[in-house]
Short mmCIF file of C-alpha atoms in Angstrom, two decimals:
data_model
loop_
_atom_site.label_atom_id
_atom_site.label_comp_id
_atom_site.label_asym_id
_atom_site.label_seq_id
_atom_site.Cartn_x
_atom_site.Cartn_y
_atom_site.Cartn_z
CA MET A 22 0.00 0.00 0.00
CA ARG A 23 1.41 3.37 -0.97
CA LEU A 24 0.36 6.23 1.21
CA ARG A 25 0.22 9.62 -0.42
CA PRO A 26 0.31 12.91 1.51
CA LEU A 27 -2.92 13.33 3.36
CA ALA A 28 -5.45 15.83 2.08
CA ALA A 29 -7.32 17.96 4.55
CA PRO A 30 -10.76 16.38 4.81
CA ASP A 31 -12.98 17.68 7.58
CA HIS A 32 -14.70 14.46 8.35
CA LEU A 33 -17.90 16.02 9.59
CA GLU A 34 -20.16 18.46 7.85
CA ALA A 35 -23.19 20.17 9.29
CA THR A 36 -26.39 18.19 8.90
CA GLY A 37 -29.93 18.34 10.10
CA HIS A 38 -30.21 14.63 10.82
CA PRO A 39 -30.64 13.43 14.40
CA GLY A 40 -27.60 11.91 16.02
CA PRO A 41 -26.60 8.59 17.51
CA TYR A 42 -27.27 6.84 20.81
CA CYS A 43 -30.01 9.13 22.04
CA LYS A 44 -32.87 10.77 20.28
CA ALA A 45 -32.71 14.52 20.00
CA ALA A 46 -35.68 16.81 19.96
CA GLU A 47 -37.03 17.71 16.57
CA PRO A 48 -34.06 19.50 14.92
CA ARG A 49 -34.46 23.20 14.42
CA TRP A 50 -31.06 23.51 12.80
CA SER A 51 -30.85 22.20 9.25
CA ARG A 52 -27.56 21.59 7.49
CA ARG A 53 -28.11 24.81 5.52
CA ASN A 54 -28.91 26.79 8.68
CA LEU A 55 -25.79 25.59 10.44
CA LEU A 56 -23.58 26.45 7.51
CA THR A 57 -25.27 29.82 7.17
CA LEU A 58 -24.57 30.43 10.85
CA ALA A 59 -20.92 29.51 10.31
CA GLY A 60 -20.64 31.82 7.33
CA ALA A 61 -22.17 34.70 9.24
CA ALA A 62 -19.88 34.04 12.18
CA ALA A 63 -16.89 34.04 9.86
CA LEU A 64 -17.76 37.61 8.89
CA SER A 65 -18.39 38.80 12.42
CA PRO A 66 -15.90 40.71 14.58
CA LEU A 67 -15.53 37.57 16.71
CA ALA A 68 -13.88 35.85 13.77
CA ALA A 69 -11.54 38.69 12.81
CA PRO A 70 -7.82 38.14 13.43
CA ALA A 71 -6.55 40.00 16.45
CA HIS A 72 -3.52 40.11 18.69
CA ALA A 73 -3.99 38.13 21.88
CA SER A 74 -4.25 40.05 25.14
CA SER A 75 -5.03 39.16 28.73
CA ASP A 76 -8.71 39.61 27.89
CA THR A 77 -8.58 37.57 24.69
CA VAL A 78 -8.86 33.83 24.08
CA ARG A 79 -7.85 32.51 20.68
CA LEU A 80 -9.48 29.28 19.49
CA VAL A 81 -7.60 28.08 16.40
CA VAL A 82 -9.39 25.90 13.83
CA GLY A 83 -7.34 23.96 11.30
CA PHE A 84 -10.08 23.91 8.65
CA PRO A 85 -11.94 26.56 6.60
CA PRO A 86 -15.10 28.35 7.81
CA GLY A 87 -18.26 26.30 7.34
CA GLY A 88 -16.79 22.86 8.01
CA SER A 89 -17.93 20.94 11.06
CA THR A 90 -14.84 21.66 13.15
CA ASP A 91 -15.39 25.37 12.53
CA VAL A 92 -19.13 25.11 13.23
CA ILE A 93 -18.48 23.34 16.53
CA ALA A 94 -15.78 25.84 17.52
CA ARG A 95 -18.29 28.67 16.99
CA LEU A 96 -20.95 26.66 18.78
CA ILE A 97 -18.93 26.50 22.00
CA SER A 98 -17.20 29.91 21.79
CA PRO A 99 -20.05 32.02 23.31
CA GLY A 100 -20.24 29.73 26.34
CA LEU A 101 -16.47 29.69 26.59
CA ALA A 102 -16.41 33.50 26.57
CA ALA A 103 -19.10 33.69 29.26
CA ALA A 104 -17.35 31.14 31.48
CA LEU A 105 -13.96 32.83 31.22
CA GLY A 106 -15.17 36.43 31.14
CA LYS A 107 -13.03 37.08 28.06
CA THR A 108 -13.45 37.70 24.33
CA VAL A 109 -13.08 34.49 22.30
CA ILE A 110 -11.68 34.86 18.78
CA VAL A 111 -12.12 31.89 16.44
CA GLU A 112 -9.18 31.89 14.02
CA ASN A 113 -9.26 29.69 10.93
CA LYS A 114 -5.83 28.42 9.96
CA PRO A 115 -6.54 25.73 7.35
CA GLY A 116 -3.97 23.59 5.63
CA ALA A 117 -1.96 20.39 5.91
CA SER A 118 -4.80 18.33 7.45
CA GLY A 119 -5.20 20.87 10.23
CA THR A 120 -1.59 20.56 11.42
CA LEU A 121 -0.84 24.27 10.90
CA ALA A 122 -3.32 25.15 13.64
CA ILE A 123 -1.75 22.69 16.06
CA ARG A 124 1.73 24.08 15.34
CA GLN A 125 0.39 27.51 16.32
CA VAL A 126 -0.67 26.19 19.72
CA GLU A 127 2.67 24.40 20.12
CA ALA A 128 4.47 27.73 19.65
CA SER A 129 2.45 29.47 22.37
CA ALA A 130 3.68 30.10 25.91
CA PRO A 131 2.15 28.04 28.77
CA ASN A 132 0.12 30.97 30.14
CA GLN A 133 -1.21 32.18 26.78
CA ASP A 134 -4.91 31.64 26.12
CA VAL A 135 -4.39 29.90 22.78
CA TYR A 136 -6.38 26.71 22.20
CA ALA A 137 -7.42 24.43 19.35
CA LEU A 138 -9.74 21.60 18.41
CA TYR A 139 -7.50 18.63 17.59
CA PRO A 140 -9.10 15.85 15.46
CA THR A 141 -7.71 12.33 15.01
CA THR A 142 -7.40 13.15 11.30
CA THR A 143 -4.90 15.90 12.11
CA MET A 144 -2.79 13.64 14.30
CA MET A 145 -2.69 11.08 11.49
CA GLY A 146 -1.89 13.87 9.04
CA PHE A 147 1.35 14.59 10.89
CA VAL A 148 2.41 10.94 10.58
CA VAL A 149 1.34 10.36 6.96
CA ASN A 150 3.17 13.51 5.89
CA GLY A 151 6.39 12.37 7.57
CA GLN A 152 6.16 14.74 10.54
CA GLU A 153 5.95 14.06 14.24
CA ALA A 154 2.78 14.59 16.26
CA GLU A 155 4.59 15.98 19.30
CA LEU A 156 2.12 15.49 22.11
CA ASP A 157 4.60 16.84 24.65
CA LYS A 158 4.27 20.24 22.95
CA ILE A 159 0.56 20.54 23.78
CA SER A 160 -1.66 20.13 26.84
CA ALA A 161 -4.65 17.84 26.43
CA ILE A 162 -7.61 19.46 28.19
CA SER A 163 -10.74 17.47 27.33
CA MET A 164 -12.31 15.32 24.68
CA VAL A 165 -15.25 17.05 23.01
CA TYR A 166 -16.82 14.31 20.88
CA GLU A 167 -16.25 11.03 19.09
CA GLN A 168 -17.32 10.02 15.59
CA TYR A 169 -18.15 6.58 14.25
CA GLY A 170 -18.03 5.30 10.67
CA PHE A 171 -19.87 2.82 8.48
CA VAL A 172 -18.87 0.26 5.88
CA VAL A 173 -21.46 0.93 3.18
CA VAL A 174 -22.32 -0.63 -0.19
CA ASN A 175 -24.45 0.51 -3.12
CA PRO A 176 -26.85 -2.39 -3.86
CA GLN A 177 -27.19 -1.19 -7.47
CA TYR A 178 -23.48 -1.63 -8.14
CA PRO A 179 -22.38 -4.87 -9.87
CA ASP A 180 -21.83 -7.73 -7.38
CA MET A 181 -23.24 -5.74 -4.47
CA ALA A 182 -26.95 -6.60 -4.69
CA GLU A 183 -26.60 -9.57 -2.33
CA VAL A 184 -23.88 -8.14 -0.12
CA ARG A 185 -25.62 -7.62 3.21
CA THR A 186 -22.90 -8.34 5.77
CA LEU A 187 -19.16 -7.88 6.18
CA ASN A 188 -18.79 -11.62 5.67
CA ASP A 189 -20.53 -11.31 2.29
CA LEU A 190 -18.24 -8.45 1.27
CA PHE A 191 -15.03 -10.13 2.35
CA ALA A 192 -16.02 -13.45 0.80
CA LEU A 193 -16.31 -11.56 -2.48
CA ALA A 194 -12.92 -9.93 -1.88
CA LYS A 195 -11.38 -13.39 -1.52
CA THR A 196 -12.29 -14.19 -5.12
CA LYS A 197 -11.86 -10.86 -6.93
CA MET A 198 -10.64 -7.30 -6.50
CA VAL A 199 -13.08 -5.02 -4.68
CA ASN A 200 -12.57 -1.27 -4.92
CA TYR A 201 -13.66 0.91 -2.02
CA CYS A 202 -13.38 4.62 -1.28
CA SER A 203 -13.24 7.09 1.57
CA SER A 204 -13.04 10.85 1.98
CA GLY A 205 -9.27 10.81 1.53
CA PRO A 206 -6.05 8.84 1.86
CA GLY A 207 -4.81 8.16 5.35
CA THR A 208 -8.19 8.38 7.10
CA GLY A 209 -8.94 5.92 9.89
CA GLY A 210 -11.36 3.91 7.77
CA HIS A 211 -8.87 3.64 4.91
CA LEU A 212 -5.96 2.53 7.08
CA SER A 213 -8.04 0.08 9.13
CA MET A 214 -9.40 -1.55 5.99
CA GLU A 215 -5.95 -1.77 4.40
CA ARG A 216 -4.60 -3.47 7.49
CA LEU A 217 -7.50 -5.92 7.65
CA ALA A 218 -7.08 -6.74 3.95
CA ARG A 219 -3.38 -7.50 4.45
CA GLN A 220 -3.96 -9.64 7.50
CA ARG A 221 -6.88 -11.61 6.06
CA GLY A 222 -5.71 -11.96 2.48
CA LEU A 223 -8.43 -9.83 0.89
CA GLN A 224 -8.21 -8.24 -2.55
CA MET A 225 -9.24 -4.68 -1.79
CA GLU A 226 -8.02 -1.49 -3.45
CA HIS A 227 -8.53 1.97 -1.96
CA VAL A 228 -9.72 4.77 -4.24
CA ALA A 229 -8.88 8.10 -2.62
CA TYR A 230 -11.05 11.18 -2.97
CA LYS A 231 -10.38 14.76 -1.92
CA GLY A 232 -13.26 15.22 0.44
CA ALA A 233 -16.43 13.44 1.41
CA MET A 234 -18.83 14.83 -1.17
CA ALA A 235 -16.81 13.66 -4.18
CA ALA A 236 -16.75 10.14 -2.78
CA VAL A 237 -20.47 10.18 -1.99
CA ASN A 238 -21.32 11.45 -5.47
CA ASP A 239 -19.41 8.59 -7.08
CA ILE A 240 -20.98 5.84 -5.01
CA LEU A 241 -24.43 7.30 -5.71
CA GLY A 242 -23.48 7.51 -9.39
CA ASN A 243 -22.62 3.77 -9.46
CA HIS A 244 -18.95 4.46 -10.18
CA ILE A 245 -17.81 2.55 -7.10
CA GLY A 246 -19.55 0.03 -4.89
CA VAL A 247 -18.12 0.38 -1.36
CA ILE A 248 -17.46 3.39 0.85
CA LEU A 249 -16.12 3.86 4.40
CA MET A 250 -17.51 7.02 5.94
CA ASP A 251 -19.20 8.63 8.92
CA PRO A 252 -22.97 9.17 8.56
CA THR A 253 -22.81 12.93 8.08
CA ASN A 254 -22.99 12.82 4.29
CA ILE A 255 -24.58 9.41 3.80
CA GLY A 256 -27.10 9.15 6.65
CA ALA A 257 -30.04 10.25 4.50
CA HIS A 258 -29.13 7.71 1.81
CA LEU A 259 -28.91 4.94 4.40
CA LYS A 260 -32.36 5.85 5.71
CA SER A 261 -33.84 5.92 2.21
CA GLY A 262 -32.35 2.53 1.32
CA ARG A 263 -30.32 3.92 -1.56
CA LEU A 264 -27.19 2.75 0.26
CA ARG A 265 -26.79 -0.18 2.66
CA ALA A 266 -24.68 -0.13 5.83
CA LEU A 267 -22.92 -3.39 6.67
CA SER A 268 -21.35 -2.42 9.99
CA VAL A 269 -20.69 0.50 12.31
CA SER A 270 -17.20 1.06 13.72
CA TYR A 271 -18.06 1.95 17.28
CA GLU A 272 -18.45 0.33 20.68
CA LYS A 273 -22.24 0.14 20.37
CA ARG A 274 -24.91 0.28 17.71
CA SER A 275 -26.37 3.58 16.59
CA ALA A 276 -29.89 4.40 17.79
CA ASP A 277 -30.62 5.78 14.31
CA PHE A 278 -29.49 2.56 12.60
CA PRO A 279 -30.19 -0.11 15.24
CA ASP A 280 -30.19 -3.01 12.76
CA VAL A 281 -26.60 -2.33 11.70
CA PRO A 282 -24.19 -4.47 13.79
CA THR A 283 -20.89 -3.21 15.09
CA SER A 284 -17.75 -4.39 13.33
CA ALA A 285 -16.84 -6.44 16.40
CA GLU A 286 -20.26 -8.12 16.41
CA SER A 287 -19.65 -8.99 12.75
CA GLY A 288 -16.34 -10.68 13.63
CA TYR A 289 -13.99 -7.92 12.49
CA PRO A 290 -12.86 -5.99 15.58
CA GLU A 291 -9.96 -4.54 13.55
CA LEU A 292 -12.39 -2.02 12.07
CA GLN A 293 -13.35 -0.73 15.53
CA THR A 294 -10.10 1.26 15.53
CA ALA A 295 -11.57 3.60 12.92
CA VAL A 296 -13.35 5.57 15.69
CA SER A 297 -12.17 9.17 15.65
CA TRP A 298 -12.31 11.97 18.20
CA VAL A 299 -11.90 15.73 18.49
CA ASN A 300 -10.12 17.07 21.58
CA PHE A 301 -9.72 20.53 23.08
CA ILE A 302 -6.03 21.34 23.64
CA GLY A 303 -3.82 24.18 24.86
CA PRO A 304 -0.13 25.04 24.99
CA ALA A 305 2.41 22.73 26.58
CA LYS A 306 3.12 22.94 30.31
CA MET A 307 -0.07 24.80 31.18
CA PRO A 308 -0.33 25.43 34.93
CA ALA A 309 -2.10 22.42 36.43
CA ASP A 310 -4.91 24.43 38.02
CA LYS A 311 -5.62 26.33 34.81
CA ARG A 312 -5.66 23.11 32.78
CA ARG A 313 -8.07 21.54 35.27
CA ARG A 314 -10.39 24.59 35.24
CA MET A 315 -10.42 24.69 31.43
CA GLY A 316 -11.31 21.01 31.38
CA GLU A 317 -14.24 21.65 33.70
CA VAL A 318 -15.43 24.52 31.48
CA ILE A 319 -15.38 22.35 28.33
CA GLN A 320 -17.13 19.49 30.10
CA LYS A 321 -19.93 21.79 31.28
CA LEU A 322 -20.30 23.28 27.79
CA VAL A 323 -20.62 19.88 26.12
CA ALA A 324 -23.15 18.82 28.77
CA ASP A 325 -25.29 21.90 28.09
CA PRO A 326 -28.58 20.55 26.60
CA GLU A 327 -28.59 22.87 23.59
CA ILE A 328 -24.94 22.31 22.68
CA ASN A 329 -25.36 18.58 23.28
CA ARG A 330 -28.37 18.50 20.98
CA ARG A 331 -26.62 20.36 18.20
CA LEU A 332 -23.61 18.04 18.41
CA ILE A 333 -25.95 15.07 18.07
CA GLU A 334 -27.57 16.69 15.03
CA LEU A 335 -24.09 16.61 13.45
CA TYR A 336 -23.89 12.86 14.12
CA ALA A 337 -21.21 13.56 16.71
CA VAL A 338 -21.13 11.57 19.95
CA PRO A 339 -20.69 14.10 22.78
CA ARG A 340 -18.09 12.71 25.16
CA THR A 341 -15.79 14.53 27.54
CA ARG A 342 -12.86 13.17 29.51
CA SER A 343 -10.43 14.46 32.09
CA PRO A 344 -7.17 16.04 30.90
CA GLU A 345 -5.30 12.91 32.01
CA ASP A 346 -7.62 10.51 30.18
CA THR A 347 -7.59 12.70 27.06
CA ALA A 348 -3.78 12.71 27.02
CA ARG A 349 -3.68 8.94 27.54
CA ILE A 350 -6.07 8.29 24.64
CA MET A 351 -4.11 10.58 22.33
CA ALA A 352 -0.83 8.81 23.17
CA ARG A 353 -2.45 5.39 22.74
CA ASP A 354 -3.97 6.24 19.36
CA LEU A 355 -0.80 7.91 18.11
CA LYS A 356 1.15 4.73 18.85
CA HIS A 357 -1.48 2.63 17.10
CA TRP A 358 -1.71 4.74 13.94
CA LYS A 359 2.06 5.12 13.66
CA GLN A 360 2.30 1.34 13.64
CA VAL A 361 -0.48 0.95 11.09
CA ILE A 362 1.02 3.61 8.80
CA ALA A 363 4.51 2.12 9.10
CA GLU A 364 3.16 -1.29 8.17
CA GLY A 365 1.40 0.20 5.16
CA LYS A 366 4.55 1.87 3.89
CA LYS A 367 6.35 -1.48 3.86
CA THR A 368 3.88 -3.05 1.45
#
């Protein structure tokens, strides 16, 4: 498997569909409304670049305005400002899978109020692009949410009409080449599937796309039969029956798709590692009491009913953790993905 430099997919986009694991109230925020909100916020004074001061908090986003990471940053920024009694400036610094934003936090002094949302995709972007994700140069503060993915087929595509389980798909891949796609090279779904294919002797070839929508358009257009993706862009097509989910890569089934088994239930726990997260981080060597207080602020914000509901509408799984647990999970997953990527480069 040859790994090319990772594009900068933002694996979530705003959507009006209800989320997983608990049923939200009737959504009042459609995908269009959320993106409109993000666009308006991007033009507001809150979004304008400014020099940090003692009364200013900078929240750096590694993706353009309007993507889900940006939407969520702007979703929590008013509450963050109220809790801290300071002005919160959301700064978009897109590029290199979001790594430019993380480098900005790394370069900040311990007492500076400079923070970022750090997705799994960005951590993997460092590794795929031959850089080091230097976790000792940041302070993990809290997890914000997790995101699960599906293995999905288009029943109208040749050979896929009778593929209803992972066993059906992989039995086919034992006899012939099966092409599958994702939102970009180096994503968790891509790397997990490549590893499983190597270990189990499957004939599977990844077709990389630059972003989720291009991949979704091609599977709907019958140009490819299998896709690995979170439900943000495909949830409506799963509900309509246009596409068929074979498994969900998470610790439990989704309340919105209760008939879809987890990958582990299907006998392929290797795909469970495709779960991704987004964490709230700050500069390295933050004072312990400040780091703890910031963690408590983020945890209260995520638990707020309105913020929780809007996260669920984005098919995010709201989940906070202590600074220590967040740091442990980041170190664990970095070790795992470095190993997976190194294995892929050898083949």
